[in-house]
XYZ file of C-alpha atoms in Angstrom:
695
model
C 0.000 0.000 0.000
C 2.908 2.362 0.606
C 4.057 2.028 -3.039
C 0.696 3.043 -4.592
C 1.205 6.886 -4.335
C 4.736 6.499 -5.726
C 3.459 4.507 -8.729
C 0.786 7.151 -9.432
C 3.427 9.924 -9.288
C 5.752 8.045 -11.662
C 2.898 7.448 -14.108
C 1.989 11.176 -14.075
C 5.626 12.226 -14.650
C 5.898 9.766 -17.539
C 2.681 10.942 -19.279
C 3.235 14.679 -18.864
C 6.129 14.982 -21.407
C 4.104 12.954 -23.915
C 1.134 15.320 -23.521
C 3.370 18.411 -23.825
C 4.997 16.956 -26.952
C 1.547 16.346 -28.494
C 0.483 19.923 -27.743
C 3.729 21.232 -29.254
C 3.115 19.192 -32.452
C -0.422 20.598 -32.744
C 0.866 24.192 -32.317
C 3.607 23.571 -34.928
C 1.032 22.193 -37.364
C -1.167 25.292 -36.864
C 1.788 27.608 -37.513
C 2.717 25.665 -40.645
C -0.838 25.899 -42.003
C -1.017 29.644 -41.303
C 2.376 30.179 -42.995
C 1.132 28.373 -46.148
C -2.027 30.515 -46.124
C 0.071 33.694 -45.822
C 2.169 32.883 -48.916
C -0.955 31.751 -50.819
C -2.794 35.036 -50.134
C 0.221 37.359 -50.634
C -0.143 37.765 -54.446
C -3.962 38.187 -54.212
C -6.237 41.168 -53.402
C -7.910 39.478 -50.402
C -6.955 42.230 -47.971
C -9.128 41.320 -44.974
C -8.297 37.600 -45.189
C -4.535 38.212 -45.539
C -4.422 40.673 -42.606
C -6.413 38.249 -40.422
C -4.121 35.286 -41.251
C -0.925 37.277 -40.600
C -2.236 38.630 -37.284
C -3.041 35.083 -36.130
C 0.345 33.824 -37.364
C 2.155 36.623 -35.477
C 0.296 35.720 -32.283
C 1.015 31.985 -32.692
C 4.739 32.433 -33.475
C 5.124 34.870 -30.570
C 3.652 32.300 -28.160
C 5.800 29.514 -29.686
C 8.986 31.608 -29.475
C 9.595 31.417 -33.265
C 11.228 34.831 -33.540
C 12.374 34.478 -37.158
C 8.941 33.600 -38.564
C 7.328 36.230 -36.296
C 9.314 39.099 -37.870
C 9.151 37.634 -41.415
C 5.354 37.581 -41.075
C 5.330 41.177 -39.844
C 7.588 42.264 -42.743
C 5.296 40.493 -45.283
C 2.308 42.265 -43.710
C 4.014 45.684 -44.154
C 4.920 44.928 -47.804
C 1.393 43.682 -48.603
C -0.241 46.768 -47.030
C 2.222 49.055 -48.888
C 1.197 47.518 -52.249
C -2.472 46.516 -51.790
C -3.904 48.991 -49.239
C -1.925 52.259 -49.199
C 1.676 53.344 -48.881
C 0.869 55.200 -45.677
C -0.575 52.023 -44.122
C 2.499 50.010 -45.118
C 4.844 52.614 -43.636
C 2.820 52.691 -40.401
C 3.128 48.886 -40.023
C 6.880 49.038 -40.755
C 7.279 51.789 -38.152
C 5.386 49.727 -35.544
C 7.640 46.702 -36.250
C 10.752 48.869 -35.887
C 9.579 50.352 -32.560
C 8.642 46.880 -31.229
C 12.028 45.371 -32.153
C 13.888 48.327 -30.588
C 11.818 48.031 -27.397
C 12.505 44.267 -27.116
C 16.155 44.600 -28.298
C 15.547 42.009 -31.060
C 18.397 41.766 -33.565
C 16.210 39.806 -35.994
C 13.494 42.459 -35.706
C 15.979 45.294 -36.340
C 17.320 43.459 -39.428
C 13.869 42.804 -40.933
C 12.771 46.410 -40.138
C 15.811 47.782 -42.019
C 15.108 45.470 -44.974
C 11.407 46.490 -45.067
C 12.285 50.227 -44.975
C 14.800 49.670 -47.799
C 12.172 47.926 -49.982
C 9.649 50.745 -49.388
C 12.254 53.424 -50.240
C 13.099 51.510 -53.439
C 9.399 51.430 -54.413
C 9.229 55.219 -53.860
C 12.167 55.660 -56.321
C 14.417 56.888 -53.473
C 17.318 54.792 -54.743
C 20.070 56.510 -52.729
C 18.223 56.007 -49.445
C 17.252 52.439 -50.442
C 20.875 51.486 -51.224
C 22.055 52.921 -47.884
C 19.440 50.884 -45.984
C 20.232 47.671 -47.919
C 23.979 47.974 -47.152
C 23.258 48.796 -43.492
C 21.032 45.707 -43.217
C 23.795 43.541 -44.757
C 26.430 44.948 -42.397
C 24.142 44.420 -39.385
C 23.456 40.821 -40.478
C 27.186 40.033 -40.866
C 27.906 41.398 -37.389
C 25.004 39.977 -35.393
C 23.198 37.299 -37.463
C 25.745 35.321 -39.552
C 23.507 32.257 -40.009
C 20.392 33.881 -41.508
C 19.686 34.385 -45.221
C 20.470 37.961 -46.346
C 19.918 37.234 -50.061
C 16.887 39.616 -50.290
C 19.100 42.523 -49.149
C 21.830 41.663 -51.685
C 19.229 41.327 -54.472
C 17.635 44.661 -53.508
C 21.063 46.335 -53.721
C 21.647 44.620 -57.101
C 18.389 46.164 -58.395
C 19.565 49.659 -57.391
C 22.987 49.124 -59.026
C 21.264 47.816 -62.179
C 19.195 51.010 -62.432
C 22.447 52.973 -61.997
C 24.004 50.851 -64.825
C 26.888 49.660 -62.593
C 27.505 46.168 -63.997
C 30.386 45.125 -61.704
C 28.372 46.008 -58.589
C 25.381 44.004 -59.869
C 27.588 40.915 -60.368
C 29.194 41.398 -56.943
C 25.821 41.614 -55.168
C 24.356 38.564 -56.981
C 27.500 36.475 -56.227
C 27.124 37.300 -52.523
C 23.401 36.530 -52.634
C 24.046 33.069 -54.144
C 26.648 32.388 -51.406
C 24.168 33.010 -48.558
C 23.003 30.109 -46.304
C 19.435 28.715 -46.345
C 18.638 30.023 -49.850
C 15.130 29.584 -51.248
C 14.247 29.090 -54.906
C 12.864 32.625 -55.391
C 16.192 34.154 -54.204
C 18.198 32.047 -56.677
C 15.869 32.929 -59.595
C 16.033 36.682 -58.789
C 19.845 36.598 -58.554
C 20.224 34.920 -61.984
C 17.621 37.334 -63.434
C 19.847 40.317 -62.614
C 22.929 38.488 -63.912
C 21.130 37.994 -67.236
C 20.083 41.651 -67.474
C 23.537 42.930 -66.444
C 25.059 40.856 -69.292
C 23.460 43.378 -71.709
C 25.526 46.253 -70.298
C 27.016 48.412 -71.729
C 24.789 49.043 -74.745
C 26.225 48.766 -78.240
C 28.493 45.749 -77.420
C 28.119 42.158 -78.669
C 26.768 40.310 -75.585
C 25.664 37.086 -77.255
C 28.061 34.600 -75.620
C 27.970 36.143 -72.115
C 24.194 36.582 -72.169
C 23.440 33.059 -73.495
C 25.556 31.484 -70.730
C 23.652 33.428 -68.041
C 20.360 32.716 -69.833
C 20.935 28.924 -69.777
C 21.586 29.000 -66.012
C 18.531 31.189 -65.503
C 16.293 28.730 -67.388
C 17.692 25.822 -65.330
C 16.883 27.413 -61.957
C 13.382 28.447 -63.128
C 12.683 24.855 -64.172
C 14.222 23.434 -60.999
C 12.427 25.675 -58.475
C 9.184 26.216 -60.458
C 9.500 29.945 -59.786
C 9.444 32.998 -62.005
C 10.746 36.576 -61.973
C 9.190 39.993 -62.583
C 11.914 40.548 -65.208
C 11.157 37.390 -67.204
C 9.578 39.304 -70.119
C 12.578 41.660 -70.467
C 15.047 38.743 -70.321
C 13.167 36.906 -73.080
C 13.264 40.103 -75.195
C 17.053 40.326 -74.714
C 17.363 36.626 -75.641
C 15.468 37.166 -78.888
C 17.569 40.285 -79.603
C 21.051 38.773 -79.175
C 20.068 35.652 -81.134
C 18.581 37.596 -84.094
C 14.941 36.531 -83.623
C 13.583 40.065 -84.160
C 9.985 39.009 -84.867
C 9.741 37.356 -81.448
C 11.488 40.407 -79.949
C 8.803 42.669 -81.495
C 5.944 40.485 -80.189
C 7.406 40.473 -76.684
C 8.207 44.219 -76.756
C 4.566 45.031 -77.529
C 3.574 43.518 -74.137
C 5.903 45.762 -72.034
C 3.838 47.956 -69.654
C 6.195 50.966 -69.459
C 5.438 53.032 -72.597
C 8.921 54.581 -72.786
C 10.682 51.193 -72.617
C 8.050 49.598 -74.919
C 8.523 52.104 -77.785
C 12.310 51.984 -77.438
C 12.445 48.180 -77.774
C 9.850 48.192 -80.606
C 11.889 50.804 -82.516
C 15.021 48.596 -82.300
C 13.053 45.496 -83.402
C 11.532 47.288 -86.423
C 14.969 48.698 -87.302
C 16.587 45.238 -87.303
C 13.624 43.846 -89.317
C 14.168 46.597 -91.916
C 10.752 48.202 -91.312
C 12.080 51.777 -91.244
C 8.670 53.529 -91.238
C 7.440 51.750 -88.098
C 10.889 52.083 -86.535
C 10.793 55.862 -87.075
C 7.230 56.092 -85.738
C 8.094 54.164 -82.540
C 11.290 56.179 -82.106
C 9.273 59.435 -82.309
C 6.878 58.188 -79.636
C 9.824 57.123 -77.489
C 11.435 60.555 -77.830
C 8.114 62.307 -77.084
C 7.704 60.410 -73.802
C 11.422 60.685 -73.014
C 11.369 64.453 -73.571
C 8.264 64.730 -71.382
C 10.092 62.919 -68.554
C 13.691 64.163 -68.994
C 13.313 67.867 -69.979
C 11.326 68.914 -66.919
C 13.991 71.414 -65.869
C 13.970 73.220 -69.245
C 10.169 73.493 -69.280
C 10.217 74.610 -65.663
C 12.523 77.575 -66.499
C 10.356 78.701 -69.448
C 7.177 78.720 -67.285
C 8.777 79.904 -64.026
C 7.589 83.547 -64.132
C 3.958 82.692 -64.929
C 3.969 79.849 -62.397
C 5.155 82.200 -59.671
C 2.332 84.610 -60.502
C -0.217 81.787 -60.175
C 1.328 80.715 -56.855
C 1.092 84.310 -55.623
C -2.577 84.398 -56.635
C -3.197 81.153 -54.745
C -1.408 82.538 -51.691
C -3.409 85.784 -51.920
C -6.649 83.819 -52.005
C -5.493 81.891 -48.936
C -4.632 85.203 -47.264
C -8.074 86.566 -48.141
C -9.612 83.536 -46.449
C -7.427 84.150 -43.376
C -8.371 87.871 -43.351
C -12.031 86.891 -43.567
C -11.556 84.599 -40.569
C -9.779 87.418 -38.692
C -12.625 89.834 -39.456
C -15.069 87.259 -38.105
C -12.940 86.991 -34.951
C -12.958 90.814 -34.584
C -16.736 90.860 -34.976
C -16.894 88.110 -32.389
C -14.731 90.223 -30.014
C -16.972 93.278 -30.578
C -20.023 91.173 -29.776
C -18.349 90.015 -26.575
C -17.544 93.641 -25.595
C -21.135 94.676 -26.296
C -22.356 91.700 -24.266
C -20.115 92.735 -21.374
C -21.408 96.334 -21.557
C -25.002 95.077 -21.384
C -24.038 92.829 -18.475
C -22.528 95.824 -16.624
C -25.693 97.865 -17.241
C -27.818 94.971 -15.950
C -25.546 94.692 -12.921
C -25.853 98.451 -12.216
C -29.629 98.195 -12.530
C -29.630 95.241 -10.130
C -27.500 97.188 -7.636
C -29.851 100.157 -7.934
C -32.861 97.932 -7.231
C -31.071 96.437 -4.271
C -30.304 99.941 -2.903
C -34.009 100.796 -3.193
C -34.899 97.603 -1.365
C -32.373 98.449 1.372
C -33.864 101.951 1.651
C -37.337 100.465 2.057
C -36.015 98.067 4.697
C -34.374 101.009 6.553
C -37.647 102.967 6.572
C -39.480 99.941 7.845
C -36.941 99.431 10.615
C -37.290 103.132 11.550
C -41.060 102.752 11.771
C -40.596 99.665 13.914
C -38.267 101.671 16.161
C -40.901 104.432 16.527
C -43.496 101.797 17.401
C -41.225 100.384 20.061
C -40.586 103.927 21.396
C -44.337 104.559 21.602
C -44.795 101.323 23.480
C -42.029 102.328 25.880
C -43.867 105.627 26.480
C -47.029 103.705 27.222
C -45.143 101.549 29.727
C -43.851 104.691 31.421
C -47.386 105.990 31.585
C -48.541 102.708 33.122
C -45.757 102.910 35.666
C -46.730 106.517 36.576
C -50.320 105.474 36.998
C -49.203 102.582 39.189
C -47.224 104.956 41.379
C -50.223 107.307 41.653
C -52.746 104.509 42.224
C -50.851 102.267 44.579
C -53.928 101.884 46.688
C -56.126 100.551 43.895
C -57.545 97.188 44.223
C -55.454 94.062 43.822
C -57.447 92.939 40.847
C -56.515 96.063 38.865
C -52.782 95.422 39.537
C -53.067 91.832 38.343
C -54.828 93.040 35.183
C -52.123 95.658 34.589
C -49.256 93.147 34.883
C -51.095 90.762 32.600
C -51.282 93.496 29.960
C -47.579 94.205 30.407
C -46.755 90.487 29.868
C -48.847 90.393 26.741
C -47.020 93.479 25.409
C -43.628 91.865 26.032
C -44.721 88.709 24.171
C -45.922 90.814 21.240
C -42.599 92.679 21.071
C -40.629 89.405 21.227
C -42.747 87.895 18.464
C -42.225 90.956 16.267
C -38.458 90.863 16.830
C -38.212 87.171 15.909
C -40.430 87.738 12.839
C -38.226 90.576 11.561
C -35.045 88.526 12.106
C -36.351 85.468 10.217
C -37.631 87.651 7.377
C -34.224 89.271 7.005
C -32.528 85.841 6.808
C -35.063 84.646 4.208
C -34.433 87.718 2.035
C -30.670 87.033 2.059
C -31.189 83.368 0.976
C -33.514 84.461 -1.834
C -30.944 87.037 -3.026
C -28.116 84.414 -3.168
C -30.322 81.929 -5.074
C -31.389 84.636 -7.531
C -27.746 85.605 -8.225
C -26.805 81.955 -8.914
C -29.716 81.469 -11.318
C -28.919 84.722 -13.079
C -25.200 83.730 -13.524
C -26.106 80.265 -14.869
C -28.568 81.761 -17.356
C -25.961 84.255 -18.641
C -23.350 81.488 -19.105
C -25.873 79.387 -21.043
C -26.669 82.317 -23.352
C -22.941 82.984 -23.975
C -22.239 79.301 -24.828
C -25.173 79.147 -27.265
C -24.119 82.372 -28.996
C -20.487 81.209 -29.357
C -21.615 77.888 -30.880
C -23.850 79.690 -33.391
C -20.982 82.018 -34.393
C -18.558 79.079 -34.954
C -21.144 77.218 -37.053
C -21.695 80.364 -39.128
C -17.933 80.752 -39.724
C -17.606 77.094 -40.813
C -20.563 77.433 -43.194
C -18.920 80.462 -44.843
C -15.566 78.595 -45.140
C -17.323 75.603 -46.718
C -19.119 77.843 -49.246
C -15.748 79.366 -50.227
C -14.153 75.907 -50.575
C -17.029 74.396 -52.582
C -16.895 77.355 -54.979
C -13.339 76.263 -55.964
C -14.456 72.972 -57.548
C -16.646 72.831 -60.683
C -20.370 72.034 -60.319
C -21.261 72.360 -64.012
C -20.008 69.840 -66.549
C -19.599 70.033 -70.342
C -22.510 69.062 -72.576
C -20.865 67.434 -75.609
C -21.956 64.457 -77.681
C -18.482 62.861 -77.329
C -18.035 63.264 -73.542
C -19.963 62.116 -70.443
C -18.460 63.633 -67.247
C -19.821 64.038 -63.711
C -18.268 64.426 -60.230
C -19.280 65.178 -56.637
C -17.543 65.948 -53.317
C -18.988 65.380 -49.815
C -16.807 66.714 -46.923
C -16.858 64.753 -43.638
C -16.767 68.056 -41.684
C -17.934 71.553 -42.581
C -14.563 72.051 -44.344
C -12.754 69.140 -46.020
C -9.502 68.280 -47.842
C -10.605 66.413 -50.987
C -10.460 68.049 -54.437
C -11.329 67.510 -58.077
C -11.102 69.666 -61.209
C -11.152 69.498 -65.004
C -10.153 71.710 -67.963
C -11.428 71.224 -71.536
C -9.140 72.735 -74.204
C -10.669 72.096 -77.652
C -10.716 68.267 -77.867
C -8.242 67.654 -74.989
C -9.652 66.990 -71.513
C -7.451 67.463 -68.418
C -8.795 66.227 -65.086
C -7.622 65.363 -61.560
C -8.919 63.988 -58.248
C -7.010 64.157 -54.942
C -7.079 63.716 -51.181
C -5.199 66.158 -48.898
C -3.854 64.781 -45.602
C -5.766 66.072 -42.574
C -9.119 67.870 -42.297
C -10.545 71.311 -41.605
C -9.356 74.763 -42.709
C -5.594 73.874 -43.150
C -6.508 71.046 -45.526
C -8.856 73.330 -47.495
C -6.082 75.942 -47.924
C -3.656 73.269 -49.191
C -6.413 72.017 -51.520
C -7.014 75.533 -52.928
C -3.322 75.984 -53.748
C -3.191 72.541 -55.434
C -6.212 73.318 -57.675
C -4.737 76.681 -58.716
C -1.419 75.085 -59.733
C -3.167 72.244 -61.618
C -5.285 74.674 -63.659
C -2.250 76.732 -64.611
C -0.181 73.713 -65.738
C -3.138 72.209 -67.630
C -3.551 75.483 -69.540
C 0.110 75.095 -70.581
C -0.835 71.716 -72.187
C 1.672 69.768 -70.054
C 1.688 65.979 -69.658
C 0.265 64.508 -66.391
C 3.681 63.300 -65.151
C 5.172 66.766 -65.632
C 2.178 68.360 -63.871
C 2.736 66.047 -60.882
C 6.473 66.843 -60.830
C 5.851 70.631 -60.850
C 3.140 70.368 -58.195
C 5.545 68.421 -55.955
C 8.307 71.023 -56.358
C 5.982 73.912 -55.448
C 4.074 72.255 -52.589
C 7.195 70.932 -50.796
C 8.506 74.505 -50.393
C 7.671 76.060 -46.992
C 5.543 73.017 -46.125
C 6.109 73.385 -42.373
C 2.953 71.423 -41.493
C 4.170 68.317 -43.395
C 0.954 68.153 -45.456
C 0.727 66.148 -48.689
C -1.862 65.195 -51.314
C -2.455 61.951 -53.217
C -3.635 62.639 -56.791
C -4.681 60.925 -60.000
C -4.041 63.203 -63.038
C -5.268 62.387 -66.531
C -5.232 63.780 -70.104
C -7.695 62.394 -72.709
C -7.961 63.063 -76.447
C -11.721 63.005 -77.109
C -11.212 62.344 -80.851
C -8.780 59.392 -80.691
C -9.479 58.224 -77.110
C -5.709 58.308 -76.346
C -5.242 58.448 -72.553
C -2.142 59.702 -70.652
C -2.159 59.520 -66.865
C 0.013 59.714 -63.742
C -0.853 58.332 -60.292
C 0.720 60.075 -57.254
C 0.055 57.647 -54.400
C -3.724 57.600 -54.980
C -6.235 54.709 -55.046
C -6.172 52.918 -58.451
C -9.224 53.892 -60.585
C -11.585 51.282 -62.052
C -11.885 51.050 -65.858
C -14.720 49.207 -67.619
C -15.130 47.665 -71.026
C -13.021 44.533 -70.466
C -13.903 40.823 -70.163
C -14.533 41.136 -66.396
C -16.847 44.159 -66.961
C -14.467 46.327 -64.952
C -11.084 46.001 -63.172
C -8.553 48.136 -61.279
C -6.264 50.129 -63.569
C -2.738 48.640 -63.469
C -0.163 51.430 -63.181
C 2.993 52.819 -61.584
C 2.365 54.119 -58.060
C 4.462 57.278 -57.516
C 5.002 59.018 -54.147
C 2.318 61.413 -52.787
C 2.808 65.076 -53.755
C 4.363 67.388 -51.168
C 6.514 64.915 -49.161
C 9.961 64.981 -50.841
C 11.422 67.547 -53.259
C 13.304 66.559 -56.402
C 11.133 63.575 -57.421
C 10.565 62.767 -61.122
C 7.050 61.326 -61.554
C 6.431 58.535 -64.093
C 3.484 58.777 -66.484
C 1.735 56.046 -68.484
C -0.444 55.747 -71.589
C -3.354 53.698 -72.987
C -3.843 53.811 -76.742
C -7.595 54.414 -76.555
C -10.278 54.198 -73.867
C -13.084 55.440 -76.090
C -16.354 53.842 -74.960
C -14.780 52.581 -71.674
C -16.033 54.286 -68.468
C -13.364 55.429 -65.966
C -14.357 55.545 -62.242
C -12.064 57.568 -59.887
C -12.629 58.019 -56.137
C -11.005 58.986 -52.825
C -10.557 56.581 -49.889
C -13.542 58.213 -48.142
C -15.660 55.898 -50.380
C -13.852 52.582 -49.801
C -13.180 53.276 -46.077
C -16.725 54.414 -45.189
C -17.756 52.633 -41.961
C -21.078 51.602 -40.447
C -21.995 51.417 -36.752
C -20.012 48.126 -36.472
C -16.908 49.833 -37.953
C -17.113 47.646 -41.082
C -15.578 49.324 -44.157
C -17.299 49.616 -47.548
C -14.168 48.187 -49.277
C -12.509 48.493 -52.721
C -13.734 45.033 -53.753
C -17.337 46.024 -52.938
C -16.956 49.133 -55.153
C -15.678 46.943 -58.012
C -18.494 44.401 -57.522
C -21.185 47.140 -57.689
C -19.751 48.583 -60.923
C -19.501 45.132 -62.534
C -23.185 44.459 -61.853
C -24.469 47.947 -62.827
C -25.483 48.729 -66.398
C -23.888 52.037 -67.426
C -26.521 54.665 -68.266
C -24.497 57.819 -67.766
C -21.819 59.240 -65.435
C -24.371 61.097 -63.287
C -26.306 57.867 -62.628
C -23.137 55.968 -61.616
C -22.041 58.665 -59.109
C -25.504 58.946 -57.516
C -25.829 55.140 -57.333
C -22.500 54.839 -55.467
C -23.483 57.640 -53.042
C -26.765 55.817 -52.310
C -24.941 52.513 -51.695
C -22.516 54.191 -49.248
C -25.384 55.879 -47.386
C -27.157 52.516 -47.086
C -23.917 50.888 -45.834
C -23.367 53.565 -43.124
C -26.916 52.995 -41.821
C -26.923 56.214 -39.797
C -23.185 56.294 -38.872
C -21.410 59.659 -39.198
C -18.936 60.001 -42.146
C -15.338 59.358 -41.044
C -13.622 60.941 -44.087
C -14.270 63.208 -47.090
C -15.749 61.362 -50.117
C -15.101 62.461 -53.727
C -16.247 60.545 -56.847
C -15.679 61.201 -60.582
C -16.909 59.212 -63.598
C -15.719 59.878 -67.209
C -16.563 58.219 -70.510
C -15.403 59.270 -74.000
C -18.310 58.604 -76.406
C -18.486 57.974 -80.135
C -19.537 61.289 -81.712
C -22.533 61.119 -84.090
C -20.953 63.803 -86.203
């Protein structure tokens, strides 16, 4: 019997490790499943599902102590948000990861934060800053984390050196990437992709042997790891070029998204095919786009004087708005002074009434004193009569003393009555003063609120007058737009300019709300109208706007914008996106999809940026739907967002009648989604469609 507790204890100690091991296997299996889901959802547009999976994976890896996967998941979340949601959201997540790793002194976290910041800087075309961050991440890894894979940092640096046309540096970075431990297939494919492209440098040299050797290795690793590269199309074009297959080169060049690179490669293909007319035509288009992007400084000098005048006019209008606000404040101060004067007059009148009341009380007290004096005289008379009639009967004396006692009681009663009445009057006076003060404060608060509401209404009327409310009536154009501020004064904007058969238009979202955002918005519209009147390309307009708005921008404000130029005769469409939501274009097999394009930096953050523009040959008959994030991020009472995918789904299932109908339909859907919730951001919508003219 003594051995029974010992046997039970040994059995428990034996089973406990087995149970812990089983729980650990279950947790590992959950983490593995979540990791697969993360990489499956990364290339998709399933924003909510991806963010939910990565949050759960972060929580699971943190509990399991898997620090490497924890920070890789966080870095993937920042990159996904930067590409799919907004650049601001991606930078906020990267900042949070950096602060967390610094707080917990995590070397892995610091490394992945540096790598994420480098990738975001590279996407924003800040190549100098990106290269510095890549090299810092590599140096930090070599010092503190020698066993982890730093191939992504080496490949990122190779991309920067490739853009700088530094062939030896590209080869050095890819060699170091391929020598890293724990390589994955995607790293190896990316490294050989840059080795292939660097084999074509410098231009004008026979690269056939060097390129074909790199190309064969590249094909082997793609086949081995079943992975692909974003540069695959360009590498295949180079392969066709060096091996003389110019027809295939032309077919592949026609699929390149960047119009400048596309026309350049097509011109070379036509030239080597002997088609000189098409070669010359493509070369002209290449030079037109190249001049638009590379001669910004020359055009800036020719328009500098007029641009400064327009900036001065925008500043004067902003000053007029400030002077109007100051005049309203002065009127408010005068009203307060007048109110105080009336209060002083009321106080003087109250004091005068109180003096009259005190005078009446003094007279009453004097009368009471005379009454008491008369009673004292009567008592003296009674006493004299008592002295003279000492021999009167005993009954008369008793009666006399009874009368005296009654008189004393009456006097005492009167004294107590007067005292209590005086105390009651004081209490009533204090209560009256408190009620009077509370009523005056209530009136002042109500008046101040009404004045502020009046000022905001005037500011909103001034702001709304800056955007167009009438739209052109032409048989070849259907255009409509609307703007709904979340507060009395908002920061969204839209505008258009029709010059003969060329339509310029823009839609933007200024950071922040209220009067500062409206002033920034007014200056942006003024500059856009001036540059559009100069018949500039959208990319050049964005570049000039950025140069002007970054100067003296002490508040750190910026604006995301989509700028477009459309030829109503041919349907040719040039556009530039400055950090804004991608528009939706209809007329394709899916009945609408997000416009694929370069995503430049927002306007007003960094000076010296060159914005990249793009082109579509013709969008005639295809509706274009542009909107601010106040539409997609509209929330209901449960804080559920309207969502970009919901916007796309509505447009795909709506038959296009006209632009006005589409805008009103979307406003109705958002109102139904909010279900009584207050707007959380400004909402601006624009719909454009170039029509076939009957003439």
